[in-house]
Coordinates of C-alpha atoms in Angstrom, one line a residue:
X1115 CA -79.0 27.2 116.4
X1116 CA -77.9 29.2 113.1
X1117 CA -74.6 29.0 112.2
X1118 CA -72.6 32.7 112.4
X1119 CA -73.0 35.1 109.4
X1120 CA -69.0 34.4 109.0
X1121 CA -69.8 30.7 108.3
X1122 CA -72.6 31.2 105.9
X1123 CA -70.3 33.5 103.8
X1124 CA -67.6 31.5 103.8
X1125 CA -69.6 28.9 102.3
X1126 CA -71.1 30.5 99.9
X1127 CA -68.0 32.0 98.6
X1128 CA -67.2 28.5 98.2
X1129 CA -69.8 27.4 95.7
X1130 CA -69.4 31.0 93.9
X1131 CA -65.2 29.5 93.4
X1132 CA -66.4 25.9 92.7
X1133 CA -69.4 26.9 90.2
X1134 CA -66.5 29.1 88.9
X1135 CA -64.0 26.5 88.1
X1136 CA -66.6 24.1 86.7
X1137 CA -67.9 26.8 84.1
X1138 CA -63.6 27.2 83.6
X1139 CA -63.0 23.6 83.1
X1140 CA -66.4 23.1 80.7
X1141 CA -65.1 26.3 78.5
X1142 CA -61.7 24.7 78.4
X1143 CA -63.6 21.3 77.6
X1144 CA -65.6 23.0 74.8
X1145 CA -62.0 24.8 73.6
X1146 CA -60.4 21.9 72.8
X1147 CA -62.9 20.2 71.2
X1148 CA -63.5 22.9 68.9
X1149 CA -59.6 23.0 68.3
X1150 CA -59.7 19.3 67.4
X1151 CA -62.8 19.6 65.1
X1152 CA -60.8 22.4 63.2
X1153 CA -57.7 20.9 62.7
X1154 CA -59.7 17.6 61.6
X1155 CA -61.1 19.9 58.9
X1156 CA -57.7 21.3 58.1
X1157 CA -55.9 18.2 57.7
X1158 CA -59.1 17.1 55.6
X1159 CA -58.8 19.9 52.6
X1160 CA -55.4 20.9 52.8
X1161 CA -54.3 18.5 50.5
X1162 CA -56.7 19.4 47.7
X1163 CA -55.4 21.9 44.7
X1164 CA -56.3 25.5 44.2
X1165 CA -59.4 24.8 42.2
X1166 CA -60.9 22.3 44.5
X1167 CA -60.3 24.0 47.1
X1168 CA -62.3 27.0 45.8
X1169 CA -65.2 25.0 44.4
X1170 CA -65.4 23.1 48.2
X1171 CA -65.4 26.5 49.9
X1172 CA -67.7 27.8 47.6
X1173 CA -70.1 24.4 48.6
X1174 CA -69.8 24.9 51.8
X1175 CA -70.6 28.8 50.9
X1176 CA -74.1 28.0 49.4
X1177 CA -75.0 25.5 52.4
X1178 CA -74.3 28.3 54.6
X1179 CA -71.8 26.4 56.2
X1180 CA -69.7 29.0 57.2
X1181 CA -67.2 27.6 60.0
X1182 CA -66.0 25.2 56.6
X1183 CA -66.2 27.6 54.1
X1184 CA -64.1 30.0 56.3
X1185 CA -61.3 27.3 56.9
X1186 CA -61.7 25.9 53.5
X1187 CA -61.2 30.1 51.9
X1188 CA -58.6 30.5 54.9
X1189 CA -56.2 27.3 53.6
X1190 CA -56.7 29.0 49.9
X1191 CA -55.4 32.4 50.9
X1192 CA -52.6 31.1 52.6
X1193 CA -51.5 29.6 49.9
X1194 CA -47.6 31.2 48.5
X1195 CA -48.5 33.6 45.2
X1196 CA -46.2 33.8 42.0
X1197 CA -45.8 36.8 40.8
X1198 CA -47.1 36.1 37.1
X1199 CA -49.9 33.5 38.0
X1200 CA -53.2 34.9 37.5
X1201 CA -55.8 32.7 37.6
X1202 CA -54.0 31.7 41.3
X1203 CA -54.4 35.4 42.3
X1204 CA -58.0 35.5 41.0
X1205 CA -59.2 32.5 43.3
X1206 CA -57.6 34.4 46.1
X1207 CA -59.6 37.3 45.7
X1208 CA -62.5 35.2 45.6
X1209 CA -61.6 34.1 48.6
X1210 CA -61.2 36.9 50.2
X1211 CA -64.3 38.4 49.1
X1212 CA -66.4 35.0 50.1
X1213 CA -64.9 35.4 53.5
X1214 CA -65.8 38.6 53.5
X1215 CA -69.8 38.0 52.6
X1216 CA -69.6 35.5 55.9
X1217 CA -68.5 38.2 58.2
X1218 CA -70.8 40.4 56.7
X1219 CA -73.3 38.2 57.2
X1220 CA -72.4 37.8 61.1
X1221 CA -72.0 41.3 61.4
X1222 CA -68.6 41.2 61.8
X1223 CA -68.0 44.5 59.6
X1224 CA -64.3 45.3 60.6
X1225 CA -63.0 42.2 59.3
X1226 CA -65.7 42.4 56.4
X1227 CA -64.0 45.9 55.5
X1228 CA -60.2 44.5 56.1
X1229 CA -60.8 41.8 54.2
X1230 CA -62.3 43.3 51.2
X1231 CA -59.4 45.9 51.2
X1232 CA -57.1 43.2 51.2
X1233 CA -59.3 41.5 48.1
X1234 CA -59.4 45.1 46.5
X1235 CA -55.7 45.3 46.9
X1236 CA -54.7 42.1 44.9
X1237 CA -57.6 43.0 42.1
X1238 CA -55.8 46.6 41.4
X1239 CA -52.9 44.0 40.4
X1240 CA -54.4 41.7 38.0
X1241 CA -57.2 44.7 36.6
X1242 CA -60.2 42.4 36.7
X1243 CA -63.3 44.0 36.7
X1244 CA -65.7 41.6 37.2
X1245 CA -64.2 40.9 40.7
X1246 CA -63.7 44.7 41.9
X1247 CA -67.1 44.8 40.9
X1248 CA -68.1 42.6 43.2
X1249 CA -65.5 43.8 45.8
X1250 CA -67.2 47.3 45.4
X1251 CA -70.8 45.9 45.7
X1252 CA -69.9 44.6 49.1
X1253 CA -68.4 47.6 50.8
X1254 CA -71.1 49.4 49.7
X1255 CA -73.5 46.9 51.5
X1256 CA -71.3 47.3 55.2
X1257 CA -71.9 51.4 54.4
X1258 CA -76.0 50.6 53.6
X1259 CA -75.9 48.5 56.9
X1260 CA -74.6 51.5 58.6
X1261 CA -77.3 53.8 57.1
X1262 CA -75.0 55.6 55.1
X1263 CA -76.3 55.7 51.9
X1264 CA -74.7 58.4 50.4
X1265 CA -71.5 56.4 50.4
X1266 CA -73.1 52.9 49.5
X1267 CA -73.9 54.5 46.5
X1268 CA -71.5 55.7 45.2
X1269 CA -69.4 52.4 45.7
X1270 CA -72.9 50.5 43.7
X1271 CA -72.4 52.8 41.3
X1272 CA -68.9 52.1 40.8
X1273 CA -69.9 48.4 40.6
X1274 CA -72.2 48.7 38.2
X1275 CA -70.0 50.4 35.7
X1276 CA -67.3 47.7 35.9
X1277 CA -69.7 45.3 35.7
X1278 CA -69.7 42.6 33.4
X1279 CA -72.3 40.0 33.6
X1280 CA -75.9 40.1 34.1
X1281 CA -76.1 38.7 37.5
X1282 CA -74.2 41.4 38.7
X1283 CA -76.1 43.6 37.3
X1284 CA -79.4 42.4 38.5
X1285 CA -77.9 42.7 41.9
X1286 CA -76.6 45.9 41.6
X1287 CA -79.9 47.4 40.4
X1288 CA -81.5 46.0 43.3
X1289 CA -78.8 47.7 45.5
X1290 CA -79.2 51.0 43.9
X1291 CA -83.0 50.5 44.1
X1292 CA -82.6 50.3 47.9
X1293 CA -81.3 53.2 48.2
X1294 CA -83.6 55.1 46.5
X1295 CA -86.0 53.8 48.5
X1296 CA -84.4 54.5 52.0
X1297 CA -84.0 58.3 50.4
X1298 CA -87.8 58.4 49.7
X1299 CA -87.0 59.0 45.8
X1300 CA -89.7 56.3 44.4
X1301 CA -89.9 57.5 40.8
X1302 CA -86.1 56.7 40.9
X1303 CA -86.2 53.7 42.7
X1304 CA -89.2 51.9 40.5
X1305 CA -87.3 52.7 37.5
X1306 CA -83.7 50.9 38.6
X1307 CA -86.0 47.6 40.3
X1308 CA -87.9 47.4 37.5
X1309 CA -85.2 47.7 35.2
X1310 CA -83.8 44.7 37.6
X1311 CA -86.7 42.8 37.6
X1312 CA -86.5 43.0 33.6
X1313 CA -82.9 41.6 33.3
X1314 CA -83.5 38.5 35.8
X1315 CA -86.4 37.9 33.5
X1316 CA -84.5 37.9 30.8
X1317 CA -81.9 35.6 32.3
X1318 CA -83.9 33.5 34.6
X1319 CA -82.0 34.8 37.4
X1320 CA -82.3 33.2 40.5
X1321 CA -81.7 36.0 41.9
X1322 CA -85.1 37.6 41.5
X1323 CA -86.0 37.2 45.6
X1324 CA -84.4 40.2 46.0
X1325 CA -85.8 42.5 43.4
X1326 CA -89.3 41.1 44.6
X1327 CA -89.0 41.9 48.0
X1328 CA -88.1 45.7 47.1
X1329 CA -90.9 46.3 45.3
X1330 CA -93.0 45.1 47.9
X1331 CA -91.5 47.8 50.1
X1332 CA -91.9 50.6 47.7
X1333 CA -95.6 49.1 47.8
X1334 CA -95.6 49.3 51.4
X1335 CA -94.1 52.8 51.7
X1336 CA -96.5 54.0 49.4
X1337 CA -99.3 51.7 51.4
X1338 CA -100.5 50.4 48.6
X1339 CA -100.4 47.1 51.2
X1340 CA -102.5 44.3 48.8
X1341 CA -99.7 45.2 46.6
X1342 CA -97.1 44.9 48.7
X1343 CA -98.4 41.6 50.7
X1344 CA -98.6 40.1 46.9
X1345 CA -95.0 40.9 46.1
X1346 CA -93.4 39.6 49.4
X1347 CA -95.4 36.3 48.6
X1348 CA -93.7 36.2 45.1
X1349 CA -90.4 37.0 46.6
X1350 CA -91.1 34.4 49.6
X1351 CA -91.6 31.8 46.6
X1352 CA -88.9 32.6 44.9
X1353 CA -86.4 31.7 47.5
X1354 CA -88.1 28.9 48.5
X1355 CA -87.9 27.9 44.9
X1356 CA -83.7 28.7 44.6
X1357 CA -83.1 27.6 48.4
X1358 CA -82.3 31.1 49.6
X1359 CA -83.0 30.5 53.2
X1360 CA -81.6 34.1 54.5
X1361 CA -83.7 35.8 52.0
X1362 CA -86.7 33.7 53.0
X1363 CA -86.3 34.3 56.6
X1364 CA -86.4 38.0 55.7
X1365 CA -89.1 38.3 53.6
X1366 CA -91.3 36.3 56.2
X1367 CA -89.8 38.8 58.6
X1368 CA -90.9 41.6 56.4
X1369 CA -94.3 40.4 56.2
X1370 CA -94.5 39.9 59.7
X1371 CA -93.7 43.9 59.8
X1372 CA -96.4 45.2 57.3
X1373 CA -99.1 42.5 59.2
X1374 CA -97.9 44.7 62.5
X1375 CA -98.4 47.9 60.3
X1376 CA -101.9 47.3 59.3
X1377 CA -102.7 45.9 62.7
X1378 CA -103.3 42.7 61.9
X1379 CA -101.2 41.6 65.1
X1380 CA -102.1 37.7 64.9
X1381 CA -101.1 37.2 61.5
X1382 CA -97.6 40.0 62.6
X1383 CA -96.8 37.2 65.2
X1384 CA -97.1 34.0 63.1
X1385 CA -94.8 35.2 60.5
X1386 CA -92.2 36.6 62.9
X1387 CA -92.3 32.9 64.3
X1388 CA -91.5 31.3 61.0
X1389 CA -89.0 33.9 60.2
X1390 CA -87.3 33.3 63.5
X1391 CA -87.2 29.8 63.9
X1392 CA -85.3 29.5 60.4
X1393 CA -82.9 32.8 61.8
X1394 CA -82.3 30.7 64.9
X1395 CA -81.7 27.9 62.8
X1396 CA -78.8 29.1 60.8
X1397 CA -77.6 31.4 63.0
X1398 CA -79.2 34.9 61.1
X1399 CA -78.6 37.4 64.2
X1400 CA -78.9 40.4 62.2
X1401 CA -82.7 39.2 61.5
X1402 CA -83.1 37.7 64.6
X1403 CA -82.7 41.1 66.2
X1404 CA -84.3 43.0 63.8
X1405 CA -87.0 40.5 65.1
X1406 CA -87.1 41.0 68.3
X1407 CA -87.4 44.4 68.1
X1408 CA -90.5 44.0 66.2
X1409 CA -91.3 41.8 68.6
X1410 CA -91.1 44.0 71.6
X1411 CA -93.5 47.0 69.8
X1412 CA -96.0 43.9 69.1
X1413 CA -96.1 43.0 72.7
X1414 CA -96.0 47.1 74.0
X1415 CA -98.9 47.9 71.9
X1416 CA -100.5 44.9 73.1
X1417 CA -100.0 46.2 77.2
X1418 CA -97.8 43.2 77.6
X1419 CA -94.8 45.4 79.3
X1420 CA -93.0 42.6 80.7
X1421 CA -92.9 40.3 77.3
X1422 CA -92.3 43.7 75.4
X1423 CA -89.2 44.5 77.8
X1424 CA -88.2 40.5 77.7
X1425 CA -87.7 40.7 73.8
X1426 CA -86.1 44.5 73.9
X1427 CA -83.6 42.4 76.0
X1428 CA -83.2 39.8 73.6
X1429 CA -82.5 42.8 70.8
X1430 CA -80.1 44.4 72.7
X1431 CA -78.4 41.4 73.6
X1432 CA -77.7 40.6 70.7
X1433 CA -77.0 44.5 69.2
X1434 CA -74.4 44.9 72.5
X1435 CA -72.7 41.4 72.3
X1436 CA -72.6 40.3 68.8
X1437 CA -73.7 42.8 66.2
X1438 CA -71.6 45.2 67.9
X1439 CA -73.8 48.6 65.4
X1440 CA -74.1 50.3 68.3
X1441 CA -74.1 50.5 72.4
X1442 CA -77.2 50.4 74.2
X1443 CA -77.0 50.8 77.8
X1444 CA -77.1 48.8 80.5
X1445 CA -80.5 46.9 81.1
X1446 CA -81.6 49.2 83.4
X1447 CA -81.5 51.8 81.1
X1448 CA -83.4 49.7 78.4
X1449 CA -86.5 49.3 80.7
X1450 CA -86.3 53.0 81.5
X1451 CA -86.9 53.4 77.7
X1452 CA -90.3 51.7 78.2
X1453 CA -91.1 54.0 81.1
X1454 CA -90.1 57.6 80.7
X1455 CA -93.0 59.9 78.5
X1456 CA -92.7 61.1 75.4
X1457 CA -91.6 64.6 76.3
X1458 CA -88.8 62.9 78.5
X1459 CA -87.3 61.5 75.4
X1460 CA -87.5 64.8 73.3
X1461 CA -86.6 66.5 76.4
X1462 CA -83.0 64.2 76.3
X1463 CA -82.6 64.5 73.0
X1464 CA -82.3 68.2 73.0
X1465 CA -79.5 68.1 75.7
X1466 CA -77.8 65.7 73.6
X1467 CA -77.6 67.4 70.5
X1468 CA -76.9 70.6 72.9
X1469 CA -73.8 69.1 74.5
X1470 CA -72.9 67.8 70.6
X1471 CA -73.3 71.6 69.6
X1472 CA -70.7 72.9 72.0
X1473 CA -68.6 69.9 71.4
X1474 CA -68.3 70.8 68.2
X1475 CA -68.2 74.7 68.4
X1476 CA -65.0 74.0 71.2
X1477 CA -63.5 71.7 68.3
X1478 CA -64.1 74.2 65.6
X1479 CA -62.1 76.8 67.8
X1480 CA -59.7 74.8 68.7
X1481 CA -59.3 73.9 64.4
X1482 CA -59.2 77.9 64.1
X1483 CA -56.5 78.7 66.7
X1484 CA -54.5 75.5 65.1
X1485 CA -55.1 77.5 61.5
X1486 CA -54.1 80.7 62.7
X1487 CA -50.7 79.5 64.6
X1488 CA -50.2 77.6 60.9
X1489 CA -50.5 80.7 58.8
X1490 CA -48.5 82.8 61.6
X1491 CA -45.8 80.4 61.1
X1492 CA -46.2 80.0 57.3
X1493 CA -46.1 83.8 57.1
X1494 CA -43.8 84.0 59.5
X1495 CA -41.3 81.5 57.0
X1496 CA -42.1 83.2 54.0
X1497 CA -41.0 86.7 55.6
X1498 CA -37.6 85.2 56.4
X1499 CA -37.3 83.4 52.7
X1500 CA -38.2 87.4 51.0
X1501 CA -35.6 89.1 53.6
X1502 CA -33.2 85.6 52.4
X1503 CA -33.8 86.7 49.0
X1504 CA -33.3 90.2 49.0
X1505 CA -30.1 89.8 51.1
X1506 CA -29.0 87.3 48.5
X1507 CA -30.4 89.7 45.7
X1508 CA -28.0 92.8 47.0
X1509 CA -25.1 90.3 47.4
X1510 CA -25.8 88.7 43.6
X1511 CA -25.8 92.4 42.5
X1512 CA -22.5 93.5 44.4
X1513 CA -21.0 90.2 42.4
X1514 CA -22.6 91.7 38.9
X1515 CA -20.8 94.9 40.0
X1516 CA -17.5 93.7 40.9
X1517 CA -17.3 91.7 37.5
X1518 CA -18.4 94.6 35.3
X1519 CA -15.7 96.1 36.9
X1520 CA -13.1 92.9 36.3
X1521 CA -14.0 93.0 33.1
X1522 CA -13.2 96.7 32.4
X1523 CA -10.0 96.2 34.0
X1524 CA -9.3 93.4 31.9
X1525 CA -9.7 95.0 28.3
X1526 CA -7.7 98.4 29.6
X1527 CA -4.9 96.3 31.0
X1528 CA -4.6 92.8 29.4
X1529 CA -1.2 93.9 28.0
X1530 CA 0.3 95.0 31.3
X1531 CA -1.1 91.7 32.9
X1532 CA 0.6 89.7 30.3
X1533 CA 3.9 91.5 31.1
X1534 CA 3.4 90.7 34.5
X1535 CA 3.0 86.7 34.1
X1536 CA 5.7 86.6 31.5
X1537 CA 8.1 88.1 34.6
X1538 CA 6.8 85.7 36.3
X1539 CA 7.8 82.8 33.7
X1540 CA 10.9 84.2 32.9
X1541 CA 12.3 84.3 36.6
X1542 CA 11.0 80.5 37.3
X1543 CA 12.2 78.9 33.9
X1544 CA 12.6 81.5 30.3
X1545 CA 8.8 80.2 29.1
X1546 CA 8.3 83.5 28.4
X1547 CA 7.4 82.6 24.8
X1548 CA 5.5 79.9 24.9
X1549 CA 2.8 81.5 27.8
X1550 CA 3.4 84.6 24.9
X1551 CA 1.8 82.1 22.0
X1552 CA -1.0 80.2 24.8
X1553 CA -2.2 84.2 25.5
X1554 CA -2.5 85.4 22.2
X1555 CA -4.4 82.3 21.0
X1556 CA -6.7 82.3 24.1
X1557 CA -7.7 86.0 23.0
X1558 CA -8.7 84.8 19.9
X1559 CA -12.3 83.8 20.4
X1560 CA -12.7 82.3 17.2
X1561 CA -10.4 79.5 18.2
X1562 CA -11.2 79.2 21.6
X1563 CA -15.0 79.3 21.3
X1564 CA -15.0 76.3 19.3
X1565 CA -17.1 73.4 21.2
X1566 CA -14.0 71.0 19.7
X1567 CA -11.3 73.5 21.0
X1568 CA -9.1 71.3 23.4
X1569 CA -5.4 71.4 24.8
X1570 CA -4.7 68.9 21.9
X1571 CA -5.5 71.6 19.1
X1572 CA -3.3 74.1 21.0
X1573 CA -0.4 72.4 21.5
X1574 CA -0.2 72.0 17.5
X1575 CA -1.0 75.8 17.6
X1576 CA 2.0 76.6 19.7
X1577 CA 4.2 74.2 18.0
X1578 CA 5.1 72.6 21.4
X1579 CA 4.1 69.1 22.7
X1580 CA 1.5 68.1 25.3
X1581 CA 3.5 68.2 28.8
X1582 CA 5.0 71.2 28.0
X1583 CA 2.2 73.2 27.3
X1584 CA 0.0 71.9 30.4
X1585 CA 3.0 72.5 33.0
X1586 CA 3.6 75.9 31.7
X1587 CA 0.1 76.9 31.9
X1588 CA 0.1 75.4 36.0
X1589 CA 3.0 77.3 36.5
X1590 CA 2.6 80.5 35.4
X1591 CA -1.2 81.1 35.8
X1592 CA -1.8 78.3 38.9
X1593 CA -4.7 76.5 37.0
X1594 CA -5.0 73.8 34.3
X1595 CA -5.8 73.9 30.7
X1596 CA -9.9 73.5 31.6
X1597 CA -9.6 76.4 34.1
X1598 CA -7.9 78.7 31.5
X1599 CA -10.1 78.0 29.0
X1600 CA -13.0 78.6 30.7
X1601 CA -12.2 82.1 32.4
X1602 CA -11.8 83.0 28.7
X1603 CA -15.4 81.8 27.2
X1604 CA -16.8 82.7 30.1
X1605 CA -15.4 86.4 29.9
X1606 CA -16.4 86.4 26.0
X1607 CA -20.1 85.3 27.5
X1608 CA -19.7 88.5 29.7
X1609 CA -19.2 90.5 26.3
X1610 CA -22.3 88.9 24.6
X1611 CA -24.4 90.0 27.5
X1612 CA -22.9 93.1 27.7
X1613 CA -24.3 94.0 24.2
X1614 CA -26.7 96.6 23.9
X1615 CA -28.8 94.3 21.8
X1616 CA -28.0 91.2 24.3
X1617 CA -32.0 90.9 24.4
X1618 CA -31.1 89.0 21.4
X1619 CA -29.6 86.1 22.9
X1620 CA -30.9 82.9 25.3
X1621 CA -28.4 81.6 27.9
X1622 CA -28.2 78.5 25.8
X1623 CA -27.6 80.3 22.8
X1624 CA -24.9 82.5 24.4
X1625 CA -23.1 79.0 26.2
X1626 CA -23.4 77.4 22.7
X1627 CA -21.5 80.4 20.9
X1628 CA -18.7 80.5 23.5
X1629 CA -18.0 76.5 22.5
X1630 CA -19.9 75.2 26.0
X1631 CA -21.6 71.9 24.7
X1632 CA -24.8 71.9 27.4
X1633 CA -26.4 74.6 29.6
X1634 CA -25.4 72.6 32.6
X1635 CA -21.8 73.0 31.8
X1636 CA -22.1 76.6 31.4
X1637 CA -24.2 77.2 33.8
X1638 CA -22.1 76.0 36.1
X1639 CA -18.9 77.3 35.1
X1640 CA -20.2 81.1 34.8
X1641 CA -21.4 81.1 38.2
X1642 CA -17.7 79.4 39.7
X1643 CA -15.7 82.5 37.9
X1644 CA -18.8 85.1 37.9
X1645 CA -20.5 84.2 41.5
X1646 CA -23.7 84.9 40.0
X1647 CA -26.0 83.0 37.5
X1648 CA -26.1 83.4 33.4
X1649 CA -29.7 84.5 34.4
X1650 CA -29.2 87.0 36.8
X1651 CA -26.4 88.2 34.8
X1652 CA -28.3 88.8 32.0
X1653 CA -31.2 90.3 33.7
X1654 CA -28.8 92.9 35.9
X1655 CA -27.4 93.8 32.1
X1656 CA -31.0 94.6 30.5
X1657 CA -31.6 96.5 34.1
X1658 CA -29.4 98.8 33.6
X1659 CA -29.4 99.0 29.7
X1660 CA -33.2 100.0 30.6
X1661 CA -32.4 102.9 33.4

């Protein structure tokens, strides 16, 4: 008898929880280890000095040991910086930009990119070139990886002309090279990789590889293919020769492409084997997928669907999980791409870049009606600032005005207003001829426009002394000595202006002849008795001189 569905479900729910917990327990397992094997590294070089530290990671670097070189650059950036040691700050950025090569080199570009800011950051402060050099270099390789050349140029370019040393150079070259080639300009790129070539030459670079294995693809593009299969060999040697095992694994991988391009698939296959094996190795995923995807066209123009769709998988795998340069669908979707026709696929591609065209024609009117509210508003602002201004304007005229007309008053009546503050005096305490002597000597503007004029000098004047002087002054005219003084140079700066010739004079020049040591002091004195600027002042005077 079988047992009820109910039974069977429960069980295999069941095995689903126990397979669960065991794959749990083995991740925890493998966790912890990995923990331990860290900190045993940590506690292993944390004790070394600043130097040794570098030249370890560095080691470990060139082994293409990356999990140590990464702890080893980690300890060394963590170490405290004082402010006026260089050399300590140097290593740092070394060690940023090391770091930074690793996650490159795992296809880890945002930390690449944060890390190489952080390293770009700390170079601005000590100004060495030959590191921001380098620091461009490898930003400009995460923009090549990205196909966008126009900006990988631009930061080689900047590397290469805060460059210092030949090696750097050679490399740079190369760089630039590259992209000439990728923008189909071969006159341009021939010239910078031979020019390249040249200087390793020169210097028995070991650095050479990479020159090599450009030329062979300028060769290639231009299918001059003996050529090109002779040049990937010397470049193949070459890192053989200087143990450049990346660069090995992607010149086999190279070769294995032009052998698939001349359909030679046989030889295609055996050197995508080598260059895998060595990519599986030491952990090369960006080769390993670039691979596989070689791999996959080898086996679809073969017939072999199946192993063509296998190694697709593999690619996008390893593109989806770990490269993370772009999203490829579900797998279901990948094995579609081996199905549909040719016209499907153009037939897509059309409602894509449709759907992108009104995307970006409802942006762009959406970036118009934005512009339009801004200027509304700006114009809107700069309406109420003019009608501000005009308003201010009329009231700054009423003020010129009303001062003119002060001042009038005040030469056709100073006698009678004298009178009237000597009543004053007279009923509160008889001062009547000392305010008498302070009046007469403040209409003399050849006194009182002396910059060294003070209350000092007129108290000698007036034959008085010092508290005498300064409380009759508060009690008949209800200001102090500063006050007084300054209604009187300012009204003499009223006169000047007045001139019929006042186009003569400069508001400093004017504040200067009135006894005002700096334009800020009379400046700001004309406008507390006036209401209105020296400027405006002036200009209302020439006004109406002028009409």
């Amino acid at each position: 008898m079988n047992p009820p569905p109910t039974f069977l479900l429960l069980r295999l729910l069941l095995k689903i929880r126990f397979s669960f917990l065991l794959s749990a327990f083995c991740f925890l397992l493998f966790s912890i280890s990995g923990y331990a094997q860290n900190n045993n590294i940590i506690s292993q070089y944390k004790h070394l000095g600043l130097q040794q530290l570098l030249d370890t990671a560095n080691f470990y670097f060139s082994k293409n040991s990356t999990d140590t070189a990464l702890i080893c650059y980690g300890l060394l950036i963590n170490t405290p910086i004082k402010d006026n040691d260089i050399e300590h700050k140097k290593r740092i950025v070394e060690a940023f930009n090391k770091s930074a090569v690793i996650y490159l080199n795992l296809c880890d570009y945002r930390t690449a990119y944060e890390l190489l800011i952080k390293a770009l950051t700390l170079c601005e402060k000590i100004n060495d070139f030959s590191l921001k050099s380098r620091i461009y270099n490898n930003i400009g390789n995460i923009y090549y990886r990205f196909n966008k050349y126009d900006i990988a140029k631009l930061y080689y370019s900047k590397a290469l002309e805060l460059c210092q040393d030949s090696i750097g150079i050679i490399i740079i070259l190369n760089n630039l090279g590259a992209i000439e080639l990728e923008n189909e300009q071969m006159d341009s790129a021939y010239f910078l990789l031979s020019r390249s070539l040249g200087i390793s030459k020169q210097h028995n670079s070991a650095n050479s590889h990479g020159v090599l294995n450009n030329i062979a693809s300028l060769y290639e593009k231009r299918m001059l293919y003996d050529s090109a299969f002779y040049y990937y060999q010397l470049s193949s040697d070459e890192a053989r020769k200087n143990n450049k095992i990346e660069a090995l694994a992607q010149n086999l991988s190279d070769l294995g492409n032009l052998f698939f391009k001349i359909n030679k698939i046989d030889s295609a296959l055996f050197y995508m084997g080598l260059s895998n094996t060595i990519a599986e190795e030491n952990n090369f995923l960006r080769i390993l997928s670039n691979n596989y995807f070689t791999l996959s066209k080898i086996e679809e123009s073969k017939g072999r669907t199946k192993k063509a769709f296998e190694y697709f998988k593999l690619y996008s795998d390893l593109k989806d999980s770990v490269l993370n340069v772009e999203k490829f669908g579900e797998i279901n979707q990948l094995q579609r791409l081996y199905e549909i026709s040719k016209v499907n696929q153009q037939i897509e591609q059309l409602v894509i870049e449709q759907q992108i065209n009104e995307r970006t024609i409802r942006y762009q009117k959406i970036i118009q009606f934005i512009t339009f509210g801004v200027l509304l508003l700006v114009g809107i602002v700069l309406l109420y600032i003019f009608f501000q201004k005009r308003r201010l304007n009329t009231a700054y005229k009423a003020l010129f005005e009303k001062n003119l007309e002060i001042m009038n008053l005040q030469e056709k009546s100073s006698e009678k207003n004298r009178e009237k503050i000597k009543k004053k005096v007279l009923v509160h305490d008889m001062q009547d001829e000392l305010i008498d002597k302070i009046l007469n000597i403040m209409e003399d503007t050849s006194i009182i426009c002396d910059a060294e004029f003070s209350i000092d000098k007129l108290v000698v004047l007036v034959h008085s002394n010092y508290s005498y002087v300064s409380q009759t002054i508060n009690n008949a005219l209800h200001k102090n000595f500063r006050s007084l003084l300054n209604s009187y140079r300012i009204r003499e700066a009223q006169r000047l202006f007045s001139e019929p010739d006042a186009t003569k004079y400069t508001i400093e020049s004017v504040g200067n002849k009135v006894g005002f040591k700096s334009r800020t002091t009379f400046y700001d004195a004309f406008k507390e008795i006036t209401g209105v600027s020296p400027n405006f002042y002036l200009k209302s005077m020439r006004e109406q001189y002028n009409s």
